[in-house]
CSV table of C-alpha atoms in Angstrom, one decimal:
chain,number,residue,atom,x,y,z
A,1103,UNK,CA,54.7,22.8,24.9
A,1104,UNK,CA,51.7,21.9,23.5
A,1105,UNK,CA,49.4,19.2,25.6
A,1106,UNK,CA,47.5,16.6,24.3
A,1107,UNK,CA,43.6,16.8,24.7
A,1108,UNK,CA,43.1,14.0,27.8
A,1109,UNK,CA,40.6,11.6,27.2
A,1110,UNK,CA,37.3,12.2,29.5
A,1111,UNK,CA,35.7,8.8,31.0
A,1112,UNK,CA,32.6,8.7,33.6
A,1113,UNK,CA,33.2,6.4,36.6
A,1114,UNK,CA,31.9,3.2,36.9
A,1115,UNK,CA,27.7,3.0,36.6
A,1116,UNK,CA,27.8,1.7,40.2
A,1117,UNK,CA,29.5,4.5,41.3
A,1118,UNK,CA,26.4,7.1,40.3
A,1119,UNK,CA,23.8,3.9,41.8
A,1120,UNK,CA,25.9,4.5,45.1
A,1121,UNK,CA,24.8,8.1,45.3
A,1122,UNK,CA,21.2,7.3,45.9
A,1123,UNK,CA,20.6,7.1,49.1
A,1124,UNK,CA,19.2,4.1,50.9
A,1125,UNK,CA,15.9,4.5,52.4
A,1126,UNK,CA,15.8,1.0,54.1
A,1127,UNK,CA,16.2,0.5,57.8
A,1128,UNK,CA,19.3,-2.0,58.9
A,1129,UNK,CA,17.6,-5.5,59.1
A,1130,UNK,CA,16.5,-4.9,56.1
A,1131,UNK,CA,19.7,-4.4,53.7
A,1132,UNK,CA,20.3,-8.1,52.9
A,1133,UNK,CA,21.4,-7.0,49.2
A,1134,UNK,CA,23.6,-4.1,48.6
A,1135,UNK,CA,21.0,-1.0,46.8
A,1136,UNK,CA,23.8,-0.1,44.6
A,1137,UNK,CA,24.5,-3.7,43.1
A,1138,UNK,CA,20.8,-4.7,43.1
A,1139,UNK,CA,20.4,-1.9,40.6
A,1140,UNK,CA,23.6,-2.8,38.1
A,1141,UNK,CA,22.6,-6.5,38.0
A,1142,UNK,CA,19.0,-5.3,37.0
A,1143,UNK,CA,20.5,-2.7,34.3
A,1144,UNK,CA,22.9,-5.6,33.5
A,1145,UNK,CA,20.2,-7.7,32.8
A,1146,UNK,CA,18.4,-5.5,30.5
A,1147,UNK,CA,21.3,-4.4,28.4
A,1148,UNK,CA,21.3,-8.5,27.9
A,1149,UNK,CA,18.0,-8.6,26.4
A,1150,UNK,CA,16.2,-9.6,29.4
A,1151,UNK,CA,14.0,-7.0,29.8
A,1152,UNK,CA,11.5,-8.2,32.4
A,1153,UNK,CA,12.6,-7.7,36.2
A,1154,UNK,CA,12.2,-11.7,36.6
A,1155,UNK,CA,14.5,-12.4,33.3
A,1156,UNK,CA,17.4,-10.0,34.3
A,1157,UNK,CA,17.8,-11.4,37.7
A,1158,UNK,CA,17.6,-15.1,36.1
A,1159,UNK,CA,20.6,-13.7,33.4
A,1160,UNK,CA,22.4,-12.7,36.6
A,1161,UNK,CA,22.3,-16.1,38.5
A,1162,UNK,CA,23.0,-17.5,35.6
A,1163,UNK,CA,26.1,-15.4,35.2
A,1164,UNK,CA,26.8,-14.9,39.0
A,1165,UNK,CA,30.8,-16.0,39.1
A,1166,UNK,CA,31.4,-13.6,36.6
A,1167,UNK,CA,29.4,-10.6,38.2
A,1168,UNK,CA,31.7,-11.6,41.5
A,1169,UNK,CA,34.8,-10.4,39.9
A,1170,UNK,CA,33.3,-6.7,40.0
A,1171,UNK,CA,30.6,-7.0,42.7
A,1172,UNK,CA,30.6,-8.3,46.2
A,1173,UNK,CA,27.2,-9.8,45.7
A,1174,UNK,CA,27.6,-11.3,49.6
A,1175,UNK,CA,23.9,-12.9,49.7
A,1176,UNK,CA,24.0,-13.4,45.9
A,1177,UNK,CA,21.2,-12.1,43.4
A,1178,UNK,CA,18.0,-10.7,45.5
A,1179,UNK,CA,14.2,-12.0,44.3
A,1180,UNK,CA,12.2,-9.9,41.8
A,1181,UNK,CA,10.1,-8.7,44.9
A,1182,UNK,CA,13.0,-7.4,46.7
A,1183,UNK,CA,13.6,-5.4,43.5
A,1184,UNK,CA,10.4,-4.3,42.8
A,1185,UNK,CA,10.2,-3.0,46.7
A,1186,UNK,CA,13.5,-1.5,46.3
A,1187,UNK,CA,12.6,0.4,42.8
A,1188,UNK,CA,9.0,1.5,44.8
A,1189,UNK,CA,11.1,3.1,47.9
A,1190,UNK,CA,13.9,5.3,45.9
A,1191,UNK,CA,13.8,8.5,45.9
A,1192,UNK,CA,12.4,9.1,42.2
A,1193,UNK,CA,13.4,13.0,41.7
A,1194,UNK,CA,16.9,12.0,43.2
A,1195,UNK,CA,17.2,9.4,41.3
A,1196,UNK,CA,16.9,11.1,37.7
A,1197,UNK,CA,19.5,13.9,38.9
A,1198,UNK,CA,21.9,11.2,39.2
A,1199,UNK,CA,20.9,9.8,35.6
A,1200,UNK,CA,21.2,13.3,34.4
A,1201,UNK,CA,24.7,13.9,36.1
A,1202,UNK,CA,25.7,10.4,34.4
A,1203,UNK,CA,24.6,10.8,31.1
A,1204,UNK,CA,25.8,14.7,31.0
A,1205,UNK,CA,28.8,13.8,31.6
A,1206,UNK,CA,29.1,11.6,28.7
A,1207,UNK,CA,27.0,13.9,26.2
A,1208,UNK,CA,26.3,18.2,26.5
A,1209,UNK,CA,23.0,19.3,26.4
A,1210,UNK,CA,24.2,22.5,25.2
A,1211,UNK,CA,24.8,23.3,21.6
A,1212,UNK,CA,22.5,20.9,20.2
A,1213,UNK,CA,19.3,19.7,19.1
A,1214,UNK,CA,16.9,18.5,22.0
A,1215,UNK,CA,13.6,16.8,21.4
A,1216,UNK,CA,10.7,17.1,24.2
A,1217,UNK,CA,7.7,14.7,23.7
A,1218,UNK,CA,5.9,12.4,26.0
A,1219,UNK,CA,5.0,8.8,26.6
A,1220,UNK,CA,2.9,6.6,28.0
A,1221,UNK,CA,3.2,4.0,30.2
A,1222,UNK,CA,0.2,1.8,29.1
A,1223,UNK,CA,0.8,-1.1,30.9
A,1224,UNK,CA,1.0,0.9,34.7
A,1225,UNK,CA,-2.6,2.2,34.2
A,1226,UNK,CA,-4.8,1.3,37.0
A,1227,UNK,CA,-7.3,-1.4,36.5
A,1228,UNK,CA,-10.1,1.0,37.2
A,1229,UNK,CA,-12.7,2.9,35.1
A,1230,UNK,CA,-11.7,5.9,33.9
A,1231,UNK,CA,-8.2,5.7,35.1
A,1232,UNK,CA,-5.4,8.1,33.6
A,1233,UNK,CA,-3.0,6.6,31.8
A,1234,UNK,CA,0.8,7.2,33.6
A,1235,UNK,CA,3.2,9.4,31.6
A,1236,UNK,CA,6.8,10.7,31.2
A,1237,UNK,CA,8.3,13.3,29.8
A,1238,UNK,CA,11.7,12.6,27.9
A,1239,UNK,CA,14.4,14.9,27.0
A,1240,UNK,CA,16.2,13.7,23.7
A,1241,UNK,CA,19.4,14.7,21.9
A,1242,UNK,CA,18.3,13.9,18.6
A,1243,UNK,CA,22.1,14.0,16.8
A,1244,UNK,CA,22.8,10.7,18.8
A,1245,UNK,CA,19.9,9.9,19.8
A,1246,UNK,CA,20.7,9.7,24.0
A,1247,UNK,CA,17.8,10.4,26.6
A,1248,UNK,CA,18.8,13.4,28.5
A,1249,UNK,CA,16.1,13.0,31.0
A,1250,UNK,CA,12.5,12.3,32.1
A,1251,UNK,CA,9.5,13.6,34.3
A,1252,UNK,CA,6.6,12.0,35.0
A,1253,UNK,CA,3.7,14.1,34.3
A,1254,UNK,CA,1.4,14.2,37.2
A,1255,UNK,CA,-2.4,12.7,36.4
A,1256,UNK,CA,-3.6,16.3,38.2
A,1257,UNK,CA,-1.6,18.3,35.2
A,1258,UNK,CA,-0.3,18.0,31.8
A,1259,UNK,CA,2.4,18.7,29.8
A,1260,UNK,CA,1.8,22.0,29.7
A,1261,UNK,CA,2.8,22.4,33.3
A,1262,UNK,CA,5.3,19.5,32.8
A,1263,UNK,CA,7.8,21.1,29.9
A,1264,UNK,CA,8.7,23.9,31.8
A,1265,UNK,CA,10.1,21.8,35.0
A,1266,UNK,CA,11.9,19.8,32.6
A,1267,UNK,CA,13.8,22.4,30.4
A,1268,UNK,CA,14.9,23.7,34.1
A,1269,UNK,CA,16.5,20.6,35.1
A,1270,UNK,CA,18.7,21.1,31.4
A,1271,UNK,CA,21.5,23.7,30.0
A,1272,UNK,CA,19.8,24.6,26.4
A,1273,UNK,CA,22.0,27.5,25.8
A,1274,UNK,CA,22.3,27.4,22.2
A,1275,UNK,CA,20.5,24.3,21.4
A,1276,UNK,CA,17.7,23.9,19.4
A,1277,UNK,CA,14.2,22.7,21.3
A,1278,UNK,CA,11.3,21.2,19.2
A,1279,UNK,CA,8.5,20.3,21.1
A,1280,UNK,CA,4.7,19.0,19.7
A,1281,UNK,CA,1.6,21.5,19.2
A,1282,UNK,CA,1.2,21.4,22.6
A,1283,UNK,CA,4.3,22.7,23.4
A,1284,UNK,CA,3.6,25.7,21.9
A,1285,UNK,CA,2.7,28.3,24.8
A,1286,UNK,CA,4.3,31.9,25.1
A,1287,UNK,CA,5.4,30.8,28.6
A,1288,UNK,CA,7.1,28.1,26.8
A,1289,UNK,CA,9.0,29.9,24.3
A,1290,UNK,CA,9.8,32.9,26.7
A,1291,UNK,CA,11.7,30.5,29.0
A,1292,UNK,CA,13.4,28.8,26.0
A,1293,UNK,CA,14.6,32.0,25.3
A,1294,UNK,CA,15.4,32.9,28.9
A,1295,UNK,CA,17.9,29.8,29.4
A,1296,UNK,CA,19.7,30.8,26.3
A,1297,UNK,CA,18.3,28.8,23.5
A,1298,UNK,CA,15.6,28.6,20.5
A,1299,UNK,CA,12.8,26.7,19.4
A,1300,UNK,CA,10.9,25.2,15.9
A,1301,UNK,CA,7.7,24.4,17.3
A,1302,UNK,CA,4.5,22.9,15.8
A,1303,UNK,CA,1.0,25.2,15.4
A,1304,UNK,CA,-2.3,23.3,15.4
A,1305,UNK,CA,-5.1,23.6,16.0
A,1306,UNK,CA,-4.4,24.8,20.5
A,1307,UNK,CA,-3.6,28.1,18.1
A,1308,UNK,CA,-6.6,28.4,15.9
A,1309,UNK,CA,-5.7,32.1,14.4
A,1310,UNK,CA,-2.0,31.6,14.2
A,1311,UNK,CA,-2.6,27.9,12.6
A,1312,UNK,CA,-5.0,29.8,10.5
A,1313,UNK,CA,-2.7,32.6,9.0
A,1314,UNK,CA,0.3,30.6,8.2
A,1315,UNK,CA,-1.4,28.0,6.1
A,1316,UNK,CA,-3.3,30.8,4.4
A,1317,UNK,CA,0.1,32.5,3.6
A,1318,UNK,CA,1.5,29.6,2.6
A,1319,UNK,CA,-0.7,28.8,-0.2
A,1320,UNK,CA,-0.9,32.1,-1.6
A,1321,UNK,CA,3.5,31.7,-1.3
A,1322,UNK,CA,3.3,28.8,-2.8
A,1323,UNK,CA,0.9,29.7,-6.0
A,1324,UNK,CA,2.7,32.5,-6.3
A,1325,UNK,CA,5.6,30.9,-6.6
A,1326,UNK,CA,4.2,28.7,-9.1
A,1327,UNK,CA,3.0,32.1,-10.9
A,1328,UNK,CA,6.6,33.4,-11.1
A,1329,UNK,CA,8.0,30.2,-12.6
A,1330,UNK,CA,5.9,30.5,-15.7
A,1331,UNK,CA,7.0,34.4,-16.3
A,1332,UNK,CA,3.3,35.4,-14.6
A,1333,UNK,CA,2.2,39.1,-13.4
A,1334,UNK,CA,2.8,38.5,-9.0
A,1335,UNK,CA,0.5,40.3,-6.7
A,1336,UNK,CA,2.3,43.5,-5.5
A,1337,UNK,CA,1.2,42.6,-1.9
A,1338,UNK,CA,3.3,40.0,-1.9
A,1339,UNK,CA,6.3,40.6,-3.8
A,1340,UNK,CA,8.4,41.4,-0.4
A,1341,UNK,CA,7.2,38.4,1.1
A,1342,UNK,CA,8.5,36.3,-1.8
A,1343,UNK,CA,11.7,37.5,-1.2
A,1344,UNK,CA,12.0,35.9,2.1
A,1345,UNK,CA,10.3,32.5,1.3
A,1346,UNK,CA,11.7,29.6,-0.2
A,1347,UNK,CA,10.4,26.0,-0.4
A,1348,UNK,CA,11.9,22.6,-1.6
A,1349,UNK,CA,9.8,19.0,-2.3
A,1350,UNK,CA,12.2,16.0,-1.2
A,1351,UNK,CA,10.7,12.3,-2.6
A,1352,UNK,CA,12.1,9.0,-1.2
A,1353,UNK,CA,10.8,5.5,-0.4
A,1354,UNK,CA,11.0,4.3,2.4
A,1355,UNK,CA,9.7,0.6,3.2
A,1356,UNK,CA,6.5,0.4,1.6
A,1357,UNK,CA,5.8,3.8,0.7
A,1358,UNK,CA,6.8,6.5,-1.2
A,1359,UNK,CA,7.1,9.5,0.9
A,1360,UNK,CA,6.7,13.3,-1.2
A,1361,UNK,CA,7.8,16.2,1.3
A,1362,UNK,CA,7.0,19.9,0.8
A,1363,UNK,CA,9.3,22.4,3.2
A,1364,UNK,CA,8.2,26.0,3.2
A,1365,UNK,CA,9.7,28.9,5.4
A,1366,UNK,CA,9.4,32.4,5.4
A,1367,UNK,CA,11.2,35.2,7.2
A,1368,UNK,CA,8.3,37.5,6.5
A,1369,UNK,CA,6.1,37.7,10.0
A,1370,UNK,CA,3.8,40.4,9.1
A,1371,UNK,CA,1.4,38.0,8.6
A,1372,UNK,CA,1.1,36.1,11.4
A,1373,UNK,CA,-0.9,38.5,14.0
A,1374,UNK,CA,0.6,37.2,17.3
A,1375,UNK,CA,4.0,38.3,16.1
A,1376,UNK,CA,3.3,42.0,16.8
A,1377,UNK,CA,2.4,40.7,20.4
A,1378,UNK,CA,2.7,37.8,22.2
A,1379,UNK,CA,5.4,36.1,19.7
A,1380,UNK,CA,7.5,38.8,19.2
A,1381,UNK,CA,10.3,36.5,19.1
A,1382,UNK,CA,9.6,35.0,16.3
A,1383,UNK,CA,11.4,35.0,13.2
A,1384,UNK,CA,10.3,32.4,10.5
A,1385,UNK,CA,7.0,30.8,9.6
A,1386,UNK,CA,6.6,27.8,7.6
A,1387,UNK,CA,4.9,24.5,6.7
A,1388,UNK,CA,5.9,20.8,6.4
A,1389,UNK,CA,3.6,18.8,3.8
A,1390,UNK,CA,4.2,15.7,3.6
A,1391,UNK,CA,2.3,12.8,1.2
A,1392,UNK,CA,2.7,9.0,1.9
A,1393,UNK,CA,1.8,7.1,-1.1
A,1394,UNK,CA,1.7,3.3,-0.3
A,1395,UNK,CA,3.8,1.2,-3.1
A,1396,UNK,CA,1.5,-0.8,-5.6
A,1397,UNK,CA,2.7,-3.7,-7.6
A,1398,UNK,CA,1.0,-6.1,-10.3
A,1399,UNK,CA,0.8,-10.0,-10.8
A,1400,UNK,CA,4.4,-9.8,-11.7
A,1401,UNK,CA,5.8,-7.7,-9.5
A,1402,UNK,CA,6.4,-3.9,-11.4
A,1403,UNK,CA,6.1,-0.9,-9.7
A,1404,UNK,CA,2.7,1.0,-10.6
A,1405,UNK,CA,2.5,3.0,-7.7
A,1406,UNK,CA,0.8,6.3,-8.7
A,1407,UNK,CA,1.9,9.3,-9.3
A,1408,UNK,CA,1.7,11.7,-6.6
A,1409,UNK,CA,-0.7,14.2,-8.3
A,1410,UNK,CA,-2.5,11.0,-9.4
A,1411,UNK,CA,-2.7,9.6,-5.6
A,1412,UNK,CA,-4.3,13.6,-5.0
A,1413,UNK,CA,-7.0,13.1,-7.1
A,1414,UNK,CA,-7.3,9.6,-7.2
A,1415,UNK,CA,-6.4,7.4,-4.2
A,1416,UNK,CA,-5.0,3.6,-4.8
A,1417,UNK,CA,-6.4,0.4,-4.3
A,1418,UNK,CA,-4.5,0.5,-1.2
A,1419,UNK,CA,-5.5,3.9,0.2
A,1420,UNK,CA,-8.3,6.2,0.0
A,1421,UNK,CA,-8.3,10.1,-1.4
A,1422,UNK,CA,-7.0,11.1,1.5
A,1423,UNK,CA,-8.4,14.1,3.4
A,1424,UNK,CA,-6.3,17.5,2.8
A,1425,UNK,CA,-7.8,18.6,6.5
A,1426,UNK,CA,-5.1,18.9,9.0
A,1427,UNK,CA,-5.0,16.3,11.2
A,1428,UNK,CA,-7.0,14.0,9.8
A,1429,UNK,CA,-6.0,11.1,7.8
A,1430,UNK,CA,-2.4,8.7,8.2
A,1431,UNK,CA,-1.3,9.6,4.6
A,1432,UNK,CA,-1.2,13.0,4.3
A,1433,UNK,CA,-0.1,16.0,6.8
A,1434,UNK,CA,0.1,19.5,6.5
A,1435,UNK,CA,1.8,21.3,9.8
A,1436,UNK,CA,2.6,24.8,10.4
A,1437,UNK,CA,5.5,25.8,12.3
A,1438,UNK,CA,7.2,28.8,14.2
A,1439,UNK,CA,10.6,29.3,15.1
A,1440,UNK,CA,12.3,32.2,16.5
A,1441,UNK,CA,15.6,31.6,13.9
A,1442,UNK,CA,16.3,32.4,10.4
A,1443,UNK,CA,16.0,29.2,8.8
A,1444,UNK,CA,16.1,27.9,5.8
A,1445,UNK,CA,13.7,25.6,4.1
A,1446,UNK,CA,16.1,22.2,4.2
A,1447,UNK,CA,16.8,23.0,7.5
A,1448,UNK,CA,13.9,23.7,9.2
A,1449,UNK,CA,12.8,20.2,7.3
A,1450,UNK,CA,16.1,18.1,9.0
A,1451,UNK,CA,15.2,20.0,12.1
A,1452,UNK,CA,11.3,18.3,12.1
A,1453,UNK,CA,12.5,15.0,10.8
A,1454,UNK,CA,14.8,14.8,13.7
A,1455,UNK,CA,11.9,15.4,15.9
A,1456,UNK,CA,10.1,12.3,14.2
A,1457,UNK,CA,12.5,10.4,14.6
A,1458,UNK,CA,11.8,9.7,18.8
A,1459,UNK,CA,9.3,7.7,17.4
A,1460,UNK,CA,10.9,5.4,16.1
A,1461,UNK,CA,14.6,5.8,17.4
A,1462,UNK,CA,13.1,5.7,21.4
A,1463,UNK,CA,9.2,5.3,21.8
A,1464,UNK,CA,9.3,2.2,19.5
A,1465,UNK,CA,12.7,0.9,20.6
A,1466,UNK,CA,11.1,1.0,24.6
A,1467,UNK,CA,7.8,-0.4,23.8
A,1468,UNK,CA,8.8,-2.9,21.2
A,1469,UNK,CA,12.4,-4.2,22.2
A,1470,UNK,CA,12.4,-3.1,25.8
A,1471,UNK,CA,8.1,-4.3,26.4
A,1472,UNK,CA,7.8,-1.2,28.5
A,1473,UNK,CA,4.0,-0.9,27.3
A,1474,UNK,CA,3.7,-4.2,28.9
A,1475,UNK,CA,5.5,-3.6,32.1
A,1476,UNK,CA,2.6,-3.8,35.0
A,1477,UNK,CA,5.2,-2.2,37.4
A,1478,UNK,CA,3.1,0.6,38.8
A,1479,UNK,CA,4.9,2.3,42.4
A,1480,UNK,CA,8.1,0.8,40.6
A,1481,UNK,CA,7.3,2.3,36.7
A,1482,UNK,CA,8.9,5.2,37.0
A,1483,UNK,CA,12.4,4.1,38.6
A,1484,UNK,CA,11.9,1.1,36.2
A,1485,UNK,CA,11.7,3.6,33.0
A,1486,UNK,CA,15.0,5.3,34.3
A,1487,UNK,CA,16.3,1.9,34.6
A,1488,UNK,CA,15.7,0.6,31.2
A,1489,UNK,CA,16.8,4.4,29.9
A,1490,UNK,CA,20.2,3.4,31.5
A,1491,UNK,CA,20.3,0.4,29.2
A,1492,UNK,CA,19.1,2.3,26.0
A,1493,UNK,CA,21.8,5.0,26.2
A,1494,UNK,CA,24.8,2.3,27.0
A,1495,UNK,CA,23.2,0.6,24.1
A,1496,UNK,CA,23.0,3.1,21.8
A,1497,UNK,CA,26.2,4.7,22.8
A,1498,UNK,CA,27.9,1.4,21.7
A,1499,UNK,CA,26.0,0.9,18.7
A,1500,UNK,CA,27.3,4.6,17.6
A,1501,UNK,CA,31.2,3.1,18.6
A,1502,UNK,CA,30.9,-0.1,16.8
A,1503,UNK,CA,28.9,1.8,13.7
A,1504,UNK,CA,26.1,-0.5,13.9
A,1505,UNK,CA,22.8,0.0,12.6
A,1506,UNK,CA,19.4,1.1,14.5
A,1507,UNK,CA,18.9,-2.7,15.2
A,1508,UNK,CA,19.0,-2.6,19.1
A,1509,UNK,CA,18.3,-6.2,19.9
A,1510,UNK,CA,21.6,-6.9,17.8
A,1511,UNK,CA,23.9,-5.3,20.4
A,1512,UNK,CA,21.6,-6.7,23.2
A,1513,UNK,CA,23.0,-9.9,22.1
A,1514,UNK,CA,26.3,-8.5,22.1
A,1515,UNK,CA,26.3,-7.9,25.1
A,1516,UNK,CA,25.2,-11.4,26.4
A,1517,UNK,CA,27.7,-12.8,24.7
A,1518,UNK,CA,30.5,-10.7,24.9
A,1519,UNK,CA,31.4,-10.1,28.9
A,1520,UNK,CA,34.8,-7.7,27.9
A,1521,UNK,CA,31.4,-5.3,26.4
A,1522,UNK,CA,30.0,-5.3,29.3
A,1523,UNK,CA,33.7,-5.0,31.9
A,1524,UNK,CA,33.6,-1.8,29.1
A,1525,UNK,CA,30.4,0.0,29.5
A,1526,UNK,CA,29.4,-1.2,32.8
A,1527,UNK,CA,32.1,-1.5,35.1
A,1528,UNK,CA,34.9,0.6,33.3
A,1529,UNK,CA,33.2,4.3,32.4
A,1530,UNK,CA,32.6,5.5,29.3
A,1531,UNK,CA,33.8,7.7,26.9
A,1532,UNK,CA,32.2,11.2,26.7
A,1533,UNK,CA,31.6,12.7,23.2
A,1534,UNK,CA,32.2,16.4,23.4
């Protein structure tokens, strides 16, 4: 007899809020910790995503919240909140976000973004004061925070990556992490856990930066050399056997966007390979033009061309600068990885890692106002708070097929309280 595959579904969010423990003495528990912290998450997966707005949605919508909470002294003041957020335990309280959300997506056998962000609106008004930051964990096929660590003003991210990939299972996933990510500590403990990295080279790695941009243009020309039935340069020959590249043009909004993907599995070349980097297994190079769209008095399309934009600029933009790092409209990034890849790959792989910018950092600051949250003792329970409401978003945005439009399904769930018995007060589905 062959069973059926059951169905997996989390408890109820208020049932991972109960596991933190309550620091407060006994005259002061007036409100319940657990159900102070659902109405607040409630709130902000309604759109009301200041601490003042989302207790003013739940008074607003208190007879209802009855039916699943006791609420016995009804719906406690945004000071009570924000002394509540300040006193939790904050390291406790991201184990129990990560033993929620890893229930509902694995960690393993995927493709996890690191990057951090800042918390511009919690800097201290003093001179020369750092600015607070967190360190997210992303899986990038769905888009779902895995989890995040502040990064302590006395360190960097440097220090701060390898706490975090200890706190996740990456065996067999894929980790991408920026330039500064890119530390053989970093990699060896990647490896150690069980999975494998594409990581960035700048300019932290002077000589490696160096060598793979200067083997990549001599690939590339080359290359360009063998099209046209050319004599090749001997030294090279093997190299070219193991290198492949492919250009990928698309608009997107108000741009024209001309992509370059090179990778080779020759790592003669790059010096720290034979040392250090033995690991790795591919180097390549992302280049990637934006050419801003250009229209006449009635409307065509006279964008230039993209060798013309090269030599030329637009009226809109510049010649831009071919140095790396310099310049919004064109990019040339070296990579490392310690997997055969190909060249389409290892350019899904990168655009993947982009898109946290636009599919989290943006979504928080710009639809969730985190840059302009002044929560400072409270910021960093407050962050974990609106990543609650981000991944029940996003989780059923992927459900009802919607589009990246996040403020759509906000008001969704304002309006629709059977959404909200679903993803708040019912569990949720896990996608393995």
């Amino acid at each position: 007899m062959i069973c059926a595959e059951r169905e997996f579904r989390t408890a109820p969010l208020i049932y991972y809020f109960r596991q933190i423990p309550d620091y407060r003495c006994g005259r002061e528990k007036k409100h319940d910790l657990a159900e102070m912290l659902v109405c607040v998450t409630i709130g902000f997966l309604c759109g009301r995503t200041t601490i003042r707005r989302s207790l003013n949605w739940c008074r607003n919508h208190i007879e209802w919240l009855r039916k699943h909470l006791e609420l016995k002294n009804g719906i406690a003041s945004p000071s009570t909140i924000s002394r509540m957020l300040s006193g939790i335990d904050e390291e406790l309280a991201v184990y129990i976000f990560m033993e929620w959300i890893g229930e509902i997506v694995d960690s393993k056998n995927t493709h996890l973004a690191v990057d951090g962000k800042a918390l511009c609106g919690a800097t201290e008004k003093t001179k020369n004061a750092d600015v607070p930051m967190l360190l997210n964990a992303v899986e990038t096929v769905r888009g779902l925070i895995l989890a995040q660590l502040p990064i302590d003003s006395k360190t960097n991210e440097i220090t701060a990556i390898p706490k975090l990939l200890k706190l996740l299972d990456i065996s067999g996933s894929t980790v991408t992490i920026d330039a500064i990510g890119t530390q053989t500590a970093i990699m060896n403990q990647i490896h150690e856990q069980g999975g494998h990295f594409v990581l960035t080279v700048k300019n932290n790695q002077p000589e490696a930066c160096e060598e793979i941009h200067a083997v990549m243009d001599r690939l590339e020309r080359e290359t360009a050399k063998k099209k046209k039935g050319e004599r090749l340069d001997p030294v090279l020959r093997e190299s070219l056997k193991n290198y492949e590249e492919v250009s990928r043009t698309e608009k997107n909004r108000d741009r024209y966007e001309h992509r370059t993907y090179q990778i080779c599995g020759d790592v003669s070349w790059l010096t720290k390979s034979q040392e250090e980097w033995n690991m790795v297994k591919s180097i390549g190079r992302i280049k990637q033009v934006r050419v801003p769209v250009e229209r006449d008095k009635e409307g065509n399309d006279i964008t230039p061309s993209l060798e013309e934009f090269l030599k030329k600029g637009s009226m809109r933009a510049p010649v831009p600068s071919a140095a790396e790092g310099t310049g919004k409209d064109i990019q040339c990034t070296a990579m490392i990885s310690d997997l055969t890849l190909t060249a389409e790959k290892l350019g899904s792989i990168k655009r993947m890692h982009w898109s946290i910018e636009n599919r989290l950092h943006h979504v928080l600051d710009d639809t969730f106002r985190e840059d302009r949250s002044p929560a400072k003792k409270s910021r960093n329970n407050l962050a974990l708070i609106r990543k609650y409401a981000y991944n029940i978003l996003r989780l059923s945005m992927l459900e009802a097929g919607m589009t990246n439009i996040m403020t759509e399904m906000m008001d969704c769930f304002c309006d629709n309280a059977v959404l909200r018995e679903q993803y708040v007060f019912q569990g949720i589905t896990g996608l393995y």
